C-alpha positions as a LaTeX table, in Angstrom:
\begin{tabular}{lrrr}
\hline
Residue & $x$ (\AA) & $y$ (\AA) & $z$ (\AA) \\
\hline
Unk1 & 0.00 & 0.00 & 0.00 \\
Unk2 & 2.86 & 2.39 & 0.73 \\
Unk3 & 4.17 & 1.85 & $-2.81$ \\
Unk4 & 0.85 & 3.04 & $-4.22$ \\
Unk5 & 0.86 & 6.13 & $-1.96$ \\
Unk6 & 4.45 & 6.92 & $-2.97$ \\
Unk7 & 3.46 & 6.63 & $-6.63$ \\
Unk8 & 0.53 & 8.99 & $-6.14$ \\
Unk9 & 2.77 & 11.51 & $-4.34$ \\
Unk10 & 5.29 & 11.35 & $-7.17$ \\
Unk11 & 2.51 & 11.83 & $-9.73$ \\
Unk12 & 1.11 & 14.88 & $-7.91$ \\
Unk13 & 4.57 & 16.44 & $-7.53$ \\
Unk14 & 5.38 & 15.81 & $-11.19$ \\
Unk15 & 2.10 & 17.22 & $-12.45$ \\
Unk16 & 2.49 & 20.21 & $-10.13$ \\
Unk17 & 5.95 & 20.91 & $-11.55$ \\
Unk18 & 4.65 & 20.75 & $-15.11$ \\
Unk19 & 1.74 & 23.02 & $-14.24$ \\
Unk20 & 4.05 & 25.52 & $-12.54$ \\
Unk21 & 6.41 & 25.49 & $-15.55$ \\
Unk22 & 3.54 & 26.12 & $-17.97$ \\
Unk23 & 2.19 & 29.00 & $-15.86$ \\
Unk24 & 5.65 & 30.59 & $-15.67$ \\
Unk25 & 6.09 & 30.12 & $-19.42$ \\
Unk26 & 2.74 & 31.81 & $-20.16$ \\
Unk27 & 3.64 & 34.81 & $-18.03$ \\
Unk28 & 7.10 & 34.99 & $-19.62$ \\
Unk29 & 5.64 & 34.97 & $-23.14$ \\
Unk30 & 3.10 & 37.65 & $-22.22$ \\
Unk31 & 5.83 & 39.80 & $-20.67$ \\
Unk32 & 8.11 & 39.43 & $-23.68$ \\
Unk33 & 5.21 & 40.33 & $-26.01$ \\
Unk34 & 4.57 & 43.52 & $-24.06$ \\
Unk35 & 8.26 & 44.42 & $-24.06$ \\
Unk36 & 8.71 & 43.69 & $-27.77$ \\
Unk37 & 5.58 & 45.72 & $-28.62$ \\
Unk38 & 7.34 & 48.81 & $-27.28$ \\
Unk39 & 10.17 & 48.32 & $-29.77$ \\
Unk40 & 8.01 & 47.31 & $-32.74$ \\
Unk41 & 8.32 & 50.75 & $-34.30$ \\
Unk42 & 12.03 & 50.08 & $-34.92$ \\
Unk43 & 11.34 & 47.22 & $-37.33$ \\
Unk44 & 10.23 & 47.92 & $-40.91$ \\
Unk45 & 6.73 & 46.73 & $-41.68$ \\
Unk46 & 6.43 & 47.64 & $-45.35$ \\
Unk47 & 6.76 & 44.19 & $-46.87$ \\
Unk48 & 4.69 & 43.96 & $-50.03$ \\
Unk49 & 2.94 & 40.69 & $-50.88$ \\
Unk50 & 3.86 & 38.99 & $-54.11$ \\
Unk51 & 1.65 & 40.05 & $-57.03$ \\
Unk52 & $-1.01$ & 37.58 & $-58.07$ \\
Unk53 & $-0.67$ & 36.08 & $-61.49$ \\
Unk54 & $-3.59$ & 36.39 & $-63.84$ \\
Unk55 & $-5.14$ & 33.25 & $-65.21$ \\
Unk56 & $-4.27$ & 32.62 & $-68.81$ \\
Unk57 & $-7.18$ & 32.32 & $-71.24$ \\
Unk58 & $-6.25$ & 28.68 & $-71.89$ \\
Unk59 & $-7.11$ & 27.69 & $-68.32$ \\
Unk60 & $-10.59$ & 29.19 & $-68.43$ \\
Unk61 & $-13.36$ & 26.87 & $-69.59$ \\
Unk62 & $-15.01$ & 27.61 & $-72.89$ \\
Unk63 & $-18.22$ & 29.60 & $-72.89$ \\
Unk64 & $-20.45$ & 26.62 & $-73.72$ \\
Unk65 & $-18.79$ & 23.97 & $-71.55$ \\
Unk66 & $-19.31$ & 23.33 & $-67.87$ \\
Unk67 & $-16.63$ & 22.93 & $-65.23$ \\
Unk68 & $-17.36$ & 19.21 & $-64.87$ \\
Unk69 & $-16.71$ & 18.50 & $-68.51$ \\
Unk70 & $-13.43$ & 20.43 & $-68.35$ \\
Unk71 & $-12.31$ & 18.47 & $-65.31$ \\
Unk72 & $-13.33$ & 15.19 & $-66.92$ \\
Unk73 & $-11.36$ & 16.04 & $-70.05$ \\
Unk74 & $-8.29$ & 16.94 & $-68.00$ \\
Unk75 & $-8.50$ & 13.69 & $-66.01$ \\
Unk76 & $-8.94$ & 11.69 & $-69.19$ \\
Unk77 & $-5.92$ & 13.35 & $-70.79$ \\
Unk78 & $-3.81$ & 12.72 & $-67.67$ \\
Unk79 & $-4.77$ & 9.03 & $-67.60$ \\
Unk80 & $-3.94$ & 8.65 & $-71.29$ \\
Unk81 & $-0.56$ & 10.35 & $-70.83$ \\
Unk82 & 0.22 & 8.14 & $-67.83$ \\
Unk83 & $-0.67$ & 4.98 & $-69.73$ \\
Unk84 & 1.38 & 6.08 & $-72.74$ \\
Unk85 & 4.47 & 6.68 & $-70.57$ \\
Unk86 & 4.01 & 3.37 & $-68.77$ \\
Unk87 & 4.06 & 1.18 & $-71.89$ \\
\hline
\end{tabular}
């Protein structure tokens, strides 16, 4: 019975240490965020995102076709190309 009690004590102490570490870590991260916010004006923030490429007219479906038929044609062409390379 004493072995079980010793195991429970060890478990409580271990879980308490982990909990204490996590609480200290949360406060440390919050403190460092507040400190770094004071110096944020020193870092440049004018990074421009990459420009988006326009879709080429070849990728757009034709006016009379639906998206499903375009996808089916692309899948069919891919299967045929795969089978041609395999043999």
